XYZ file of C-alpha atoms in Angstrom:
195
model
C 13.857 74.496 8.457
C 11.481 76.117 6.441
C 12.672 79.391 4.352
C 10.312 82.014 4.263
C 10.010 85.137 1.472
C 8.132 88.069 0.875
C 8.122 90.213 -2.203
C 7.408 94.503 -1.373
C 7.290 97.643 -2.699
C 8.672 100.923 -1.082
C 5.398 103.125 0.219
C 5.321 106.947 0.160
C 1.998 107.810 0.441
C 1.709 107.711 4.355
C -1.226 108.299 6.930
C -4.574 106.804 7.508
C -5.899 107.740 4.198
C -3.827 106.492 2.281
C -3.133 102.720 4.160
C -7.171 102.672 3.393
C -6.862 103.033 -0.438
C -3.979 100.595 -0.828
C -6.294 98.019 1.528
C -9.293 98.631 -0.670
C -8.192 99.141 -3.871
C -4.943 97.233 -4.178
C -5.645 94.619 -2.461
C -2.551 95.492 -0.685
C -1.242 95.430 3.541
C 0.723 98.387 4.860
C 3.264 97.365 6.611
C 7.034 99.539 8.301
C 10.265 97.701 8.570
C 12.038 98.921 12.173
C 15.313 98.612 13.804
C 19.312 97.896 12.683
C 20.695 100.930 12.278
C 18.722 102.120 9.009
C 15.537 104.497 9.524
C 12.152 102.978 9.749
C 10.771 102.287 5.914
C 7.169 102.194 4.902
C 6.569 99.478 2.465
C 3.439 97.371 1.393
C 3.031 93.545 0.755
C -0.008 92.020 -1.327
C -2.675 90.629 1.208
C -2.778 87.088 -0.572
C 1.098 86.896 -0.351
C 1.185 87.590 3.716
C -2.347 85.362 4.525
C -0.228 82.572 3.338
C 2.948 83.163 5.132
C 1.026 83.300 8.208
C -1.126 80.237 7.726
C 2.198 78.701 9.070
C 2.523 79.422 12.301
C 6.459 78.698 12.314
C 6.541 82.127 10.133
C 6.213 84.181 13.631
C 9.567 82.364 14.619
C 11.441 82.096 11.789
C 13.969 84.934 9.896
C 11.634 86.062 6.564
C 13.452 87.230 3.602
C 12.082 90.654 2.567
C 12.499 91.594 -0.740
C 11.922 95.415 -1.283
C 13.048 97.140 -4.438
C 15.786 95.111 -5.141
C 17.571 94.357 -1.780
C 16.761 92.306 0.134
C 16.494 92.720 4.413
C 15.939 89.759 6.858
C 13.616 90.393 9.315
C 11.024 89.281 12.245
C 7.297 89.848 12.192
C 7.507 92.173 15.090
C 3.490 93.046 15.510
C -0.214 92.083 13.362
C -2.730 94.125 13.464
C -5.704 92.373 12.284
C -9.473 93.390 11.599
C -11.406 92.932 14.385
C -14.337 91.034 13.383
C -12.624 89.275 9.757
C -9.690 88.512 10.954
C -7.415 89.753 8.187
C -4.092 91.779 8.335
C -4.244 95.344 8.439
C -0.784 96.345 9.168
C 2.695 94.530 9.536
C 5.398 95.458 11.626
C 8.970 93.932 11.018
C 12.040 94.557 12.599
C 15.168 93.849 11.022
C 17.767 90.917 12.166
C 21.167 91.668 12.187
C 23.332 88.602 12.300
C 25.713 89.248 15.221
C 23.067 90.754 17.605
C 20.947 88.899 20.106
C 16.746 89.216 19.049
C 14.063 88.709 21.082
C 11.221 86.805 19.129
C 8.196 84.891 20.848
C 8.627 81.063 20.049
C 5.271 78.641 20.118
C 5.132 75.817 22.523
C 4.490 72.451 21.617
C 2.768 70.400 24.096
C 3.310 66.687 23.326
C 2.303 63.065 25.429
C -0.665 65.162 26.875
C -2.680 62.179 25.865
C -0.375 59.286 26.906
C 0.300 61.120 30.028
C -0.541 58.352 33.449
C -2.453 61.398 35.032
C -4.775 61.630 32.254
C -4.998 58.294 30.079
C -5.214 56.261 33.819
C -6.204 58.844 36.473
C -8.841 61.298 34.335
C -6.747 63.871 34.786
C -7.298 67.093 32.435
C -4.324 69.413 30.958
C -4.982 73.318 31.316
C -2.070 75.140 29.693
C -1.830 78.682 30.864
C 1.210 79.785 28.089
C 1.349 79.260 24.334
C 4.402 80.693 23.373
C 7.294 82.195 25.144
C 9.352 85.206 24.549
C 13.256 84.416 23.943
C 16.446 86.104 23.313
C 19.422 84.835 21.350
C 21.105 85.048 18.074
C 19.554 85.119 15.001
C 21.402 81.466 13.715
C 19.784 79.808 17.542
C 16.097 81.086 17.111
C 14.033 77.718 17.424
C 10.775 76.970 15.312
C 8.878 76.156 18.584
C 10.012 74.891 22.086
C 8.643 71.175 23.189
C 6.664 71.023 26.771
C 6.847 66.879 27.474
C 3.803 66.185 29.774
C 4.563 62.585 29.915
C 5.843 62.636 33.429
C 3.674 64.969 34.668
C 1.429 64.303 38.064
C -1.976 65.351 38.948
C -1.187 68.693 40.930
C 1.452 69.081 39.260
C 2.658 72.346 37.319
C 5.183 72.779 35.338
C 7.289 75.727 34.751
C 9.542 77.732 32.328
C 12.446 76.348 34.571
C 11.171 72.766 33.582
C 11.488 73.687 29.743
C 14.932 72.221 27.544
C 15.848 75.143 25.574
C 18.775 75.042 22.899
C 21.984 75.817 23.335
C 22.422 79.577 22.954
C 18.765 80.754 23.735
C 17.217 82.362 26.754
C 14.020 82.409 28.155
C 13.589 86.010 28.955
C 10.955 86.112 31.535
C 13.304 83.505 33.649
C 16.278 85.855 32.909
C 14.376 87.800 35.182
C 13.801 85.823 37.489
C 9.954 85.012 36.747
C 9.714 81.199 36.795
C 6.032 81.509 35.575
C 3.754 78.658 34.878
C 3.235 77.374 31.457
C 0.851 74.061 31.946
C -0.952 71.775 34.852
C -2.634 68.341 34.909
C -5.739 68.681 37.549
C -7.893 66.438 38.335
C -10.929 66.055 36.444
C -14.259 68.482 37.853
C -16.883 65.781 35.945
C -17.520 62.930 38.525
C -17.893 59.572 36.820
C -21.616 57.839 37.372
């Protein structure tokens, strides 16, 4: 498992204003820590340092060490706001993990033997998946990197389901906590007719 850390620095010039000049000048992304039972604090991270956290997509999974001013807090990325054209971060929001309380985080799924699959490799089947990630809810110690969707066994017409996932011991899918078994991925058959 891969440990991720930030470095920060406590913010107290707030507002719109102000998030612009550290963007511009600084080179530097606004960003509010949320939750535990501590007040909401403003910090800001260095652009370069948070582009390369999240070039891994495991980091939207996984517990980041925050360093700010000395202490250090463990927290989720909560919410991105990026630039709508560049693609860059404009804002971070974190919320903090507290080791003996369930989270909710939104784990990446994994499709694998979509390729090797009989309905595609023999039957010309095609794979449309209709979820990339799931939300779940456990403790902090049970959050998974990603969950695995095995298409191996899966026939044309078929769909499969968050009831057909194997989560880990100690998580929960929320959506089927309440009692939406929704569709995550389907193998149709192919809409281009061989000559």
């Amino acid at each position: 498992m891969t440990d991720f850390a930030l470095n920060a620095d406590v913010r107290s010039d707030l507002g719109k204003g102000a998030s612009r000049r550290l963007r511009r000048n600084a080179n530097l992304i606004p960003a509010v820590i949320y939750g535990g039972d501590k007040a909401p604090q403003s910090i800001s991270l260095l652009a370069k340092d948070v582009a390369k956290l999240i070039e891994d997509e495991a980091a939207f999974s996984h517990v980041i060490a925050l360093n700010v001013a000395g202490t250090t807090e463990t927290v989720l990325i909560k919410a991105l706001q990026r630039h709508p054209a560049k693609s860059f971060v404009l804002h971070a929001d974190f919320v903090r993990v507290v080791a003996d309380h369930k989270l909710t985080a939104h784990v990446p799924l994994h499709f694998i033997n979509a390729e090797t699959a009989d309905a595609v490799k023999l039957q010309g089947g095609e794979v449309s998946h209709t979820m990339s990630e799931v939300e779940v809810s456990c403790l902090p110690q049970n959050l998974p990197e990603f969950i695995e969707v095995d298409l191996a066994k899966v026939a044309i017409g078929q769909t499969v389901h968050l009831s057909d996932l194997t989560v880990p011991a100690g998580v929960e899918l929320v959506a089927l906590a309440h009692g939406n078994d929704l569709a995550i991925a389907n193998i149709h058959a192919s809409r281009v007719q061989g000559e």
